[in-house]
Coordinates of C-alpha atoms in Angstrom, one line a residue:
M1 CA -9.7 25.5 -6.7
S2 CA -8.5 22.1 -5.4
N3 CA -7.9 21.9 -1.6
Y4 CA -6.8 18.2 -1.8
D5 CA -3.7 17.8 0.4
K6 CA -1.1 15.7 -1.5
F7 CA 1.5 16.0 1.3
P8 CA -0.3 15.4 4.6
E9 CA 2.0 15.6 7.7
I10 CA 1.6 14.4 11.2
R11 CA 3.1 16.9 13.7
I12 CA 4.8 14.8 16.4
L13 CA 4.5 16.4 19.9
G14 CA 7.2 16.4 22.6
K15 CA 10.2 18.3 23.7
E16 CA 12.8 15.6 23.1
N17 CA 12.1 15.0 19.4
S18 CA 15.6 15.0 18.2
A19 CA 15.9 15.2 14.4
W20 CA 18.7 16.0 11.9
Q21 CA 18.8 16.7 8.2
G22 CA 21.8 16.4 5.8
Y23 CA 24.9 14.3 6.1
K24 CA 26.9 16.9 7.8
D25 CA 24.5 17.3 10.8
I26 CA 23.9 13.5 10.9
Q27 CA 27.6 12.8 10.9
N28 CA 28.1 15.2 13.8
E29 CA 25.4 13.6 15.8
I30 CA 26.8 10.1 15.2
S31 CA 30.3 11.3 16.1
K32 CA 29.0 12.5 19.5
S33 CA 27.3 9.2 20.1
I34 CA 30.5 7.3 19.3
N35 CA 32.6 9.6 21.5
D36 CA 30.2 9.1 24.4
I37 CA 30.9 5.3 24.4
Q38 CA 33.7 4.3 26.9
N39 CA 34.7 1.1 25.1
S40 CA 38.1 1.0 23.4
N41 CA 36.5 -0.2 20.3
V42 CA 33.0 0.8 19.0
V43 CA 30.8 -0.9 16.5
L44 CA 28.6 1.5 14.5
M45 CA 26.0 -0.4 12.5
V46 CA 23.8 0.8 9.6
D47 CA 21.2 -1.9 8.9
C48 CA 19.5 -1.2 5.6
Y49 CA 16.2 -2.1 3.9
P50 CA 16.8 -3.5 0.4
G51 CA 17.0 -0.6 -2.1
V52 CA 18.9 1.9 0.1
R53 CA 21.7 3.7 -1.9
Y54 CA 24.8 2.3 -0.3
Q55 CA 27.3 4.5 -2.1
E56 CA 25.6 7.6 -0.8
I57 CA 25.7 6.4 2.8
L58 CA 29.2 5.2 2.5
E59 CA 30.5 8.6 1.1
G60 CA 28.2 10.8 3.1
L61 CA 28.3 9.2 6.5
I62 CA 30.7 6.3 6.9
L63 CA 34.0 7.3 5.3
P64 CA 34.1 10.8 7.0
L65 CA 34.1 9.0 10.4
R66 CA 37.4 7.3 9.4
P67 CA 36.6 3.8 10.6
D68 CA 39.4 1.3 11.2
L69 CA 37.3 -1.5 9.7
I70 CA 34.4 -1.4 7.3
I71 CA 32.3 -4.6 6.7
H72 CA 29.5 -4.6 4.1
S73 CA 27.0 -7.2 5.2
D74 CA 25.8 -7.9 1.7
D75 CA 29.3 -9.3 0.9
L76 CA 28.6 -12.0 3.5
A77 CA 25.4 -13.2 1.9
F78 CA 25.2 -15.8 -0.8
S79 CA 25.4 -14.8 -4.4
G80 CA 22.4 -13.6 -6.2
E81 CA 22.4 -16.8 -8.3
K82 CA 22.5 -18.9 -5.2
I83 CA 19.7 -16.9 -3.6
T84 CA 17.6 -17.3 -6.8
E85 CA 18.0 -21.0 -6.6
M86 CA 16.9 -20.9 -2.9
I87 CA 13.7 -18.9 -3.7
Q88 CA 12.8 -20.3 -7.1
R89 CA 9.7 -22.0 -5.7
N90 CA 8.5 -18.6 -4.6
L91 CA 9.5 -16.8 -7.8
T92 CA 7.9 -19.2 -10.3
D93 CA 8.2 -18.6 -14.0
D94 CA 5.3 -16.3 -14.2
R95 CA 5.9 -12.6 -15.0
V96 CA 3.6 -11.3 -12.3
F97 CA 2.7 -13.9 -9.7
G98 CA 4.9 -15.7 -7.2
V99 CA 4.3 -17.5 -3.9
M100 CA 4.6 -15.7 -0.6
S101 CA 7.9 -16.4 1.0
S102 CA 8.3 -17.5 4.6
H103 CA 12.1 -17.2 4.5
K104 CA 14.1 -15.5 7.2
L105 CA 16.9 -13.1 6.2
S106 CA 19.5 -15.1 8.1
E107 CA 19.0 -18.1 5.6
F108 CA 20.7 -16.1 2.9
F109 CA 24.0 -15.5 4.7
D110 CA 27.0 -17.7 4.3
P111 CA 28.0 -19.0 7.8
T112 CA 31.7 -19.2 6.9
L113 CA 31.8 -15.6 5.7
V114 CA 29.9 -14.4 8.7
D115 CA 32.3 -16.2 11.0
N116 CA 35.3 -14.7 9.2
A117 CA 33.8 -11.2 9.5
R118 CA 33.3 -11.7 13.3
A119 CA 36.9 -12.8 13.6
S120 CA 38.0 -9.7 11.8
I121 CA 35.9 -7.6 14.2
A122 CA 37.4 -9.4 17.2
K123 CA 41.0 -8.5 16.1
I124 CA 40.3 -4.8 16.4
E125 CA 41.3 -4.0 20.0
S126 CA 40.8 -0.2 19.7
G127 CA 39.0 1.8 17.0
L128 CA 35.8 2.2 15.1
I129 CA 34.2 -0.7 13.3
V130 CA 31.4 0.0 10.8
V131 CA 29.0 -2.7 9.6
Y132 CA 26.5 -1.6 7.0
G133 CA 24.0 -3.2 4.6
V134 CA 21.0 -5.5 4.5
G135 CA 21.0 -7.7 7.6
A136 CA 23.9 -6.0 9.3
R137 CA 22.4 -6.7 12.7
L138 CA 22.9 -10.4 12.0
I139 CA 26.6 -10.0 12.0
C140 CA 27.3 -8.8 15.6
N141 CA 26.1 -6.7 18.4
P142 CA 26.4 -2.9 17.8
N143 CA 27.2 -0.1 20.2
V144 CA 25.2 2.3 17.9
L145 CA 22.5 1.0 15.6
I146 CA 21.1 3.0 12.8
Y147 CA 18.2 1.6 10.7
A148 CA 18.1 3.0 7.1
D149 CA 14.6 2.7 5.8
L150 CA 12.7 3.8 2.6
A151 CA 9.2 3.6 1.2
R152 CA 8.1 0.8 -1.0
W153 CA 6.8 3.3 -3.6
E154 CA 10.3 4.8 -3.8
I155 CA 11.8 1.3 -4.4
Q156 CA 9.4 0.8 -7.3
Q157 CA 10.5 4.1 -8.8
R158 CA 14.1 3.0 -8.6
Y159 CA 13.2 -0.3 -10.3
R160 CA 11.5 1.6 -13.1
S161 CA 14.4 4.0 -13.7
K162 CA 16.8 1.0 -13.8
E163 CA 18.8 2.5 -11.0
L164 CA 18.0 -0.4 -8.8
G165 CA 18.0 -4.2 -9.2
N166 CA 16.9 -6.7 -6.7
W167 CA 19.0 -7.5 -3.6
K168 CA 22.3 -9.2 -4.5
M169 CA 21.3 -9.0 -8.2
K170 CA 22.5 -6.9 -11.1
N171 CA 19.3 -7.1 -13.0
F172 CA 18.9 -3.4 -13.5
D173 CA 17.5 -3.8 -17.0
E174 CA 15.2 -6.7 -16.2
D175 CA 11.4 -6.3 -16.8
T176 CA 10.1 -4.1 -14.0
L177 CA 7.2 -6.5 -13.3
R178 CA 9.7 -9.3 -12.6
K179 CA 11.8 -7.1 -10.3
Y180 CA 8.6 -6.0 -8.5
K181 CA 7.5 -9.6 -8.2
R182 CA 10.8 -10.6 -6.5
G183 CA 10.5 -7.7 -4.1
Y184 CA 6.8 -8.3 -3.3
F185 CA 6.8 -12.0 -2.8
V186 CA 10.3 -12.5 -1.3
E187 CA 12.6 -9.6 -0.4
W188 CA 10.1 -7.3 1.3
R189 CA 8.8 -10.2 3.3
F190 CA 12.1 -11.2 4.8
A191 CA 13.2 -7.6 5.2
D192 CA 10.0 -6.8 7.1
R193 CA 10.4 -9.8 9.4
H194 CA 13.9 -8.6 10.2
K195 CA 12.8 -4.9 10.6
K196 CA 10.1 -5.9 13.1
E197 CA 12.8 -7.4 15.4
L198 CA 14.8 -4.1 15.5
F199 CA 12.1 -1.6 16.6
T200 CA 13.3 -1.4 20.3
E201 CA 17.0 -1.8 19.5
I202 CA 17.6 1.1 17.1
D203 CA 19.3 4.2 18.3
Y204 CA 18.4 6.2 15.1
L205 CA 16.1 5.9 12.1
L206 CA 17.6 7.1 8.8
D207 CA 15.1 8.3 6.1
T208 CA 16.8 7.6 2.8
N209 CA 13.9 8.3 0.4
E210 CA 15.3 11.5 -1.2
K211 CA 18.7 11.4 -3.0
N212 CA 21.5 13.2 -1.0
D213 CA 19.0 14.6 1.4
P214 CA 18.9 12.2 4.4
K215 CA 16.9 12.9 7.6
M216 CA 17.4 11.1 10.9
I217 CA 15.6 10.9 14.2
S218 CA 16.5 9.2 17.4
G219 CA 15.0 5.8 18.1
H220 CA 13.2 7.2 21.1
A221 CA 11.6 10.0 19.0
Y222 CA 10.6 7.5 16.3
L223 CA 8.8 5.2 18.7
N224 CA 7.1 8.1 20.4
G225 CA 5.9 9.3 17.0
L226 CA 4.4 5.9 16.2
Q227 CA 2.8 5.7 19.6
Q228 CA 1.2 9.1 19.1
I229 CA -0.3 8.3 15.7
V230 CA -2.5 5.5 17.0
T231 CA -4.2 8.0 19.3
Q232 CA -5.5 10.3 16.6
P233 CA -6.9 10.4 13.0
F234 CA -4.3 10.5 10.3
R235 CA -3.7 10.3 6.6
V236 CA -1.0 8.5 4.6
V237 CA 1.0 10.1 1.8
P238 CA -0.9 9.5 -1.5
Y239 CA 0.9 8.7 -4.7
F240 CA -0.4 8.9 -8.3
D241 CA 0.6 6.8 -11.3
P242 CA -0.2 6.9 -15.0
G243 CA -1.6 3.9 -16.9
V244 CA -2.7 3.0 -20.4
W245 CA -6.3 3.5 -19.4
G246 CA -5.8 6.5 -17.2
G247 CA -8.1 9.6 -17.0
Q248 CA -8.1 13.3 -16.3
W249 CA -10.3 13.7 -13.2
M250 CA -7.5 13.4 -10.6
K251 CA -5.5 16.1 -12.4
E252 CA -8.1 18.7 -11.5
V253 CA -9.5 17.4 -8.2
C254 CA -6.1 16.4 -6.7
N255 CA -4.2 19.3 -8.4
L256 CA -1.7 17.1 -10.3
D257 CA 0.8 17.9 -13.1
R258 CA -1.3 19.0 -16.1
N259 CA 1.5 18.1 -18.4
Q260 CA 1.2 14.4 -17.7
E261 CA -0.8 12.5 -20.3
N262 CA -3.0 10.9 -17.6
F263 CA -3.2 9.5 -14.1
A264 CA -4.8 6.1 -13.7
W265 CA -4.1 5.1 -10.1
S266 CA -3.9 6.8 -6.7
F267 CA -3.0 4.9 -3.6
D268 CA -4.4 7.0 -0.8
G269 CA -5.2 4.3 1.8
V270 CA -2.8 1.4 1.5
P271 CA -0.4 1.3 4.4
E272 CA 1.6 -1.5 2.8
E273 CA 2.5 0.8 -0.1
N274 CA 2.0 4.4 1.3
S275 CA 4.2 6.4 3.6
L276 CA 3.7 8.6 6.6
Y277 CA 5.2 12.1 6.8
L278 CA 6.2 12.8 10.5
R279 CA 7.1 16.4 11.3
Y280 CA 9.7 16.7 14.1
N281 CA 10.1 20.4 14.6
D282 CA 11.7 21.6 11.3
V283 CA 12.5 18.2 9.9
K284 CA 10.0 16.1 7.9
I285 CA 10.7 12.3 8.1
E286 CA 9.2 9.9 5.7
V287 CA 8.6 6.3 6.9
P288 CA 6.7 3.4 5.5
A289 CA 3.2 3.4 6.8
I290 CA 3.3 -0.4 7.3
N291 CA 5.8 0.3 10.2
L292 CA 2.9 1.6 12.2
V293 CA 1.0 -1.6 11.6
F294 CA 4.1 -3.6 12.7
R295 CA 4.6 -1.6 15.8
H296 CA 1.1 -1.0 17.1
P297 CA -1.2 -3.6 15.5
V298 CA -3.7 -4.0 18.3
E299 CA -4.0 -0.2 19.0
L300 CA -4.4 0.5 15.2
L301 CA -6.5 -2.5 14.1
G302 CA -8.4 -3.5 17.2
D303 CA -7.8 -6.7 19.2
K304 CA -10.2 -8.9 17.2
V305 CA -9.0 -7.6 13.8
H306 CA -5.4 -8.2 14.9
A307 CA -6.3 -11.7 16.0
R308 CA -7.6 -12.4 12.5
F309 CA -5.0 -10.5 10.3
G310 CA -1.9 -10.2 12.4
T311 CA 0.4 -7.4 11.4
E312 CA -1.4 -6.9 8.0
F313 CA -3.7 -3.9 7.3
P314 CA -6.8 -5.6 5.8
I315 CA -8.6 -2.6 4.2
R316 CA -7.5 -0.8 1.1
F317 CA -8.8 2.5 -0.5
D318 CA -7.5 3.6 -3.9
F319 CA -8.7 5.6 -6.9
L320 CA -9.2 4.3 -10.5
D321 CA -9.6 7.2 -12.9
T322 CA -11.1 6.5 -16.4
V323 CA -12.7 9.9 -16.9
E324 CA -11.8 10.8 -20.5
G325 CA -9.7 7.6 -20.4
Q326 CA -10.3 4.0 -21.3
K327 CA -11.8 0.8 -19.8
L328 CA -9.8 -1.2 -17.3
S329 CA -8.8 -4.7 -18.2
L330 CA -11.6 -7.3 -18.0
Q331 CA -10.6 -9.2 -14.9
V332 CA -11.4 -11.5 -12.0
H333 CA -9.9 -12.1 -8.5
P334 CA -9.1 -15.5 -7.0
L335 CA -11.3 -17.3 -4.5
T336 CA -10.0 -17.6 -1.0
E337 CA -9.0 -21.3 -1.4
Y338 CA -7.3 -20.5 -4.8
I339 CA -5.1 -17.7 -3.4
Q340 CA -4.2 -19.9 -0.4
E341 CA -3.3 -22.9 -2.4
N342 CA -1.5 -21.2 -5.2
F343 CA 0.1 -18.0 -3.8
G344 CA 0.4 -18.5 -0.1
M345 CA -1.9 -15.7 0.9
H346 CA -4.3 -15.9 3.9
Y347 CA -7.3 -14.1 2.3
T348 CA -8.2 -12.8 -1.1
Q349 CA -9.0 -9.6 -2.9
D350 CA -12.7 -9.0 -2.4
E351 CA -13.6 -5.5 -3.4
S352 CA -16.1 -2.9 -4.5
Y353 CA -16.4 0.1 -6.8
Y354 CA -17.8 3.2 -5.2
I355 CA -18.5 5.7 -7.9
L356 CA -17.0 9.0 -6.6
D357 CA -17.9 10.8 -9.9
A358 CA -19.1 9.8 -13.4
K359 CA -20.0 11.2 -16.8
E360 CA -23.4 10.5 -18.4
D361 CA -22.1 7.5 -20.4
A362 CA -20.1 5.9 -17.6
T363 CA -20.4 2.1 -17.2
V364 CA -19.3 -0.8 -15.1
Y365 CA -18.9 -4.4 -16.4
L366 CA -20.0 -6.9 -13.8
G367 CA -20.9 -10.6 -13.9
V368 CA -21.7 -12.9 -16.8
K369 CA -24.8 -12.7 -18.9
E370 CA -27.6 -15.3 -18.6
N371 CA -26.8 -18.8 -20.0
V372 CA -23.3 -18.0 -21.1
N373 CA -21.4 -20.9 -22.6
K374 CA -18.2 -20.8 -20.6
E375 CA -16.2 -23.0 -23.1
E376 CA -17.2 -20.7 -25.9
M377 CA -16.3 -17.6 -23.9
F378 CA -12.8 -18.8 -23.0
E379 CA -12.2 -20.0 -26.6
D380 CA -13.0 -16.5 -27.8
L381 CA -10.7 -15.1 -25.1
R382 CA -7.8 -17.3 -26.2
K383 CA -8.3 -16.3 -29.8
A384 CA -8.4 -12.6 -28.8
N385 CA -5.3 -12.8 -26.8
E386 CA -3.5 -14.6 -29.6
G387 CA -4.4 -11.6 -31.9
L388 CA -6.8 -13.6 -34.1
E389 CA -9.9 -11.5 -33.3
S390 CA -11.1 -8.9 -30.7
F391 CA -13.1 -10.2 -27.8
R392 CA -16.7 -9.3 -27.9
A393 CA -17.0 -8.5 -24.1
E394 CA -20.7 -7.4 -24.2
K395 CA -21.7 -10.8 -25.7
Y396 CA -20.7 -12.4 -22.4
V397 CA -20.4 -9.8 -19.7
N398 CA -23.1 -7.5 -18.2
K399 CA -22.6 -3.8 -18.8
F400 CA -24.4 -1.5 -16.3
P401 CA -24.7 2.3 -16.3
A402 CA -22.7 3.9 -13.5
R403 CA -23.9 7.1 -11.7
K404 CA -22.2 9.2 -9.0
H405 CA -22.5 7.6 -5.6
D406 CA -23.5 4.1 -7.0
H407 CA -21.8 1.2 -5.2
F408 CA -21.0 -2.0 -7.1
L409 CA -19.9 -4.9 -4.9
I410 CA -17.3 -7.3 -6.4
P411 CA -16.8 -10.5 -4.3
A412 CA -13.8 -12.6 -5.5
G413 CA -14.7 -14.7 -8.5
T414 CA -16.9 -12.1 -10.1
I415 CA -15.8 -10.9 -13.6
H416 CA -15.7 -7.1 -13.8
C417 CA -14.0 -3.9 -14.8
S418 CA -14.7 -0.2 -14.9
G419 CA -15.7 1.3 -18.2
E420 CA -14.8 4.7 -19.5
N421 CA -15.7 7.9 -17.7
C422 CA -15.8 6.5 -14.1
M423 CA -14.0 7.9 -11.1
V424 CA -13.9 4.9 -8.9
L425 CA -13.1 4.8 -5.2
E426 CA -12.1 1.2 -4.9
I427 CA -12.7 -0.2 -1.4
S428 CA -11.3 -3.7 -1.0
A429 CA -9.3 -6.2 0.9
T430 CA -5.6 -5.5 0.8
P431 CA -4.1 -8.3 -1.5
Y432 CA -4.2 -5.9 -4.5
I433 CA -1.7 -7.6 -6.7
F434 CA -3.8 -10.7 -7.5
T435 CA -5.8 -9.5 -10.5
F436 CA -6.3 -12.1 -13.3
K437 CA -6.6 -10.1 -16.5
L438 CA -8.7 -11.9 -19.1
W439 CA -8.8 -9.3 -21.9
D440 CA -7.1 -5.9 -22.2
W441 CA -8.8 -4.5 -25.3
D442 CA -5.9 -5.0 -27.7
R443 CA -3.6 -2.8 -25.6
V444 CA 0.1 -2.8 -24.7
G445 CA 1.5 -1.3 -21.5
L446 CA 3.3 2.0 -21.1
D447 CA 6.5 0.1 -21.5
G448 CA 5.4 -1.0 -25.0
L449 CA 5.1 -4.7 -23.9
P450 CA 1.9 -6.7 -24.0
R451 CA 0.1 -6.4 -20.7
P452 CA 0.1 -9.8 -19.0
V453 CA -3.1 -11.8 -19.0
H454 CA -3.9 -14.9 -16.9
I455 CA -6.7 -16.8 -18.6
E456 CA -5.5 -20.1 -17.1
H457 CA -6.1 -18.7 -13.6
G458 CA -9.2 -16.8 -14.5
E459 CA -11.2 -19.7 -15.9
K460 CA -10.6 -21.7 -12.6
V461 CA -12.2 -19.0 -10.4
I462 CA -15.0 -17.3 -12.3
Q463 CA -18.3 -18.0 -10.6
W464 CA -20.8 -18.6 -13.4
N465 CA -23.9 -18.4 -11.2
R466 CA -23.2 -14.6 -10.8
D467 CA -25.2 -13.8 -13.9
T468 CA -27.4 -10.8 -14.8
K469 CA -30.3 -11.5 -12.4
W470 CA -28.0 -12.5 -9.5
V471 CA -25.8 -9.4 -10.0
E472 CA -28.8 -7.0 -10.1
E473 CA -30.2 -8.5 -6.9
N474 CA -27.0 -8.9 -4.9
L475 CA -24.2 -6.5 -6.1
I476 CA -25.6 -3.2 -7.2
N477 CA -26.6 -0.4 -4.8
R478 CA -27.7 -2.6 -1.9
I479 CA -28.6 0.4 0.2
E480 CA -30.2 -0.2 3.6
A481 CA -31.2 2.7 5.9
I482 CA -29.6 2.4 9.4
K483 CA -30.4 5.7 10.8
E484 CA -32.6 8.6 9.6
E485 CA -32.6 11.9 11.6
E486 CA -33.2 15.5 10.7
H487 CA -29.6 16.2 9.9
W488 CA -28.1 12.7 9.6
I489 CA -28.8 9.6 7.3
E490 CA -26.7 6.5 7.8
E491 CA -26.9 3.8 5.2
R492 CA -25.4 0.3 4.8
T493 CA -24.0 0.1 1.3
G494 CA -22.3 -3.3 1.4
L495 CA -20.1 -5.1 1.0
H496 CA -21.5 -8.5 0.0
E497 CA -22.0 -11.1 2.7
R498 CA -19.0 -13.1 1.4
E499 CA -16.7 -10.1 2.2
F500 CA -15.4 -9.2 5.6
I501 CA -15.6 -5.4 5.1
E502 CA -18.6 -3.4 6.1
T503 CA -19.3 -0.1 4.5
R504 CA -21.5 2.7 5.8
R505 CA -22.4 5.9 4.0
H506 CA -23.2 9.0 6.1
W507 CA -25.0 12.1 4.9
F508 CA -25.1 14.9 7.4
S509 CA -25.3 18.7 7.8
K510 CA -24.4 18.8 11.5
M511 CA -22.1 17.0 13.9
T512 CA -22.3 13.2 13.9
S513 CA -20.9 10.8 16.6
H514 CA -19.1 7.5 15.8
Q515 CA -17.6 4.6 17.7
T516 CA -14.9 2.3 16.4
N517 CA -16.5 -0.8 18.1
G518 CA -13.5 -3.0 17.8
S519 CA -12.2 -2.2 14.3
V520 CA -10.1 0.4 12.6
H521 CA -12.1 2.8 10.4
V522 CA -11.0 3.9 7.0
L523 CA -13.1 6.8 5.5
N524 CA -13.3 9.1 2.5
L525 CA -15.0 12.4 2.2
V526 CA -17.1 11.6 -0.9
E527 CA -19.3 14.8 -1.0
G528 CA -18.5 18.3 0.4
E529 CA -15.5 20.5 0.5
E530 CA -14.3 20.0 4.1
A531 CA -15.0 18.1 7.3
I532 CA -13.5 18.2 10.7
I533 CA -12.9 15.2 12.9
E534 CA -12.9 15.9 16.7
S535 CA -12.6 14.0 20.0
P536 CA -15.6 14.4 22.3
T537 CA -13.2 14.1 25.2
D538 CA -10.3 16.2 23.7
N539 CA -8.0 13.2 23.3
F540 CA -6.6 14.4 20.0
E541 CA -6.4 17.7 18.1
P542 CA -9.1 18.6 15.6
F543 CA -8.3 17.0 12.2
I544 CA -9.4 18.5 8.9
V545 CA -10.0 16.6 5.7
H546 CA -11.0 17.7 2.2
Y547 CA -13.0 16.3 -0.6
A548 CA -11.8 12.9 -1.9
E549 CA -9.2 12.5 0.9
T550 CA -8.9 9.1 2.6
F551 CA -8.2 9.1 6.4
F552 CA -7.8 6.6 9.2
I553 CA -9.3 6.3 12.7
P554 CA -7.3 3.9 14.8
E555 CA -9.5 1.5 16.9
N556 CA -7.7 2.9 19.9
V557 CA -9.5 6.3 19.4
K558 CA -12.8 4.6 20.4
E559 CA -15.0 7.6 19.7
Y560 CA -15.0 10.6 17.4
T561 CA -17.2 13.2 15.8
I562 CA -17.4 14.5 12.2
R563 CA -19.1 17.7 11.0
P564 CA -19.0 20.0 8.0
Y565 CA -16.3 22.6 8.2
G566 CA -15.1 25.8 6.6
R567 CA -16.8 26.3 3.2
A568 CA -19.0 23.2 3.8
E569 CA -20.6 24.5 7.0
G570 CA -24.4 24.5 6.8
K571 CA -24.3 22.1 3.8
T572 CA -24.9 18.4 3.6
I573 CA -21.7 16.4 3.1
G574 CA -21.1 12.7 2.7
V575 CA -18.5 10.2 3.9
I576 CA -18.0 6.5 3.1
Q577 CA -16.8 4.5 6.1
A578 CA -15.3 1.1 6.0
F579 CA -14.4 -1.3 8.9
V580 CA -13.9 -5.0 9.5
R581 CA -17.0 -6.9 10.7
V582 CA -16.2 -8.1 14.2

């Protein structure tokens, strides 16, 4: 029976953790706050992340308060068409890739309309004024500030269902990939910059992830919760997604819906995409995990890692399931200079495949064969993608057998993909969207549309010297023993010297001791049913993890121990541990 926890919670300690659930209780609390203010007029502000359901907040919270003036900040921004013109350089004409935006949210507001709104507010001598929407805080100073937030995964679900278009757009029916691109490269960037500025200002955080079931915590409780998390181990909330190549392994091990055709992906270690569940007494609040990185980057990442990456979380763990499924697309990731010059990213998607499980015929494609003619290979790729013939991948690309606990290193520029019947724990740098598909085995996506390929990008970054001999010597199972004791073996398993992530594998049957040494640690229990993480100085409560679960150790923790637990006691278990080389 699976013991994988799909809904990990973090219990927030403290007596003053005020939390409310449902519009009735939230409305009562806001009414009390308004009544406590001595001013003749009061400005209640609900600043929103793009994607929040406005009508729900308007009907559930704002209108019952009977305000004298309501201003929707979105109405003060430029039209969607005007904004599209302003960001066209970032959007590009490509279906998938844009250029990272450096825009500030304030750039998209019409100064004349903002001045008119401020004049309208000034005319109210006595009464309640409500300003709500994206960028509401740009309009005026509030007496009570609520920030309405939601997870990026939930935004994507709303894109897919056609409930949601992009900010200021009515493109509900547009290709989901194009909506996602506009969010990823532009909207989430300026929204996050704005959000960062409000952490210490907000009086309340409003969780708007679940329809008609809002939750709210005080700003004080919210900041206390984030402060607590960087003192202890924690997990993010995983999500699972189907795909044309998806498999069946996660259904069993992660106890997923057996009626679904497959599950291809699981993000169980990507703070930019995942959420945190914070338990405040009887109320569970969901917040984007990236908020923790924004608020406590040094404590979470470590000082040197923060100096290099700022408020970005550099390590990503995710699952790729092709067990009883299909091959991934044949692909390559951009070199550092290519991603900098073309997409505005600071660093690229170096990665690795750790084989968590595999069937006997499992394989991984990695690197080109000896003496490949690159012009011939790309001519065949173009013909294949035009539907003229199928691409003979094994003529050009190495195909290696994959066994449980193998580790394949994939520095950017290396052509690769997982074959069938692999359960991959992908350990990589965070810029996960930059995959140049070269060949997709004659498939279309779940939406019925051809899956996008990017041959023109791929041929500019493939490293042709990474051929069979080089790959065998440099990228497959580079295992180096670091420590060998009676009950503990520590091994360096990668990544390649070109990559900034170090990975260590630990096999142990008794307690082992670890230090963060300047970097956040990301780990996964790759063998064994359960493990327990403890503080040698009792600085945090014991933390239990189960097979295949990813978990985080903030650098601020400094030291921790891991040992087999529960049904795993007395047995040898294994963890893979990743950190930034500092």
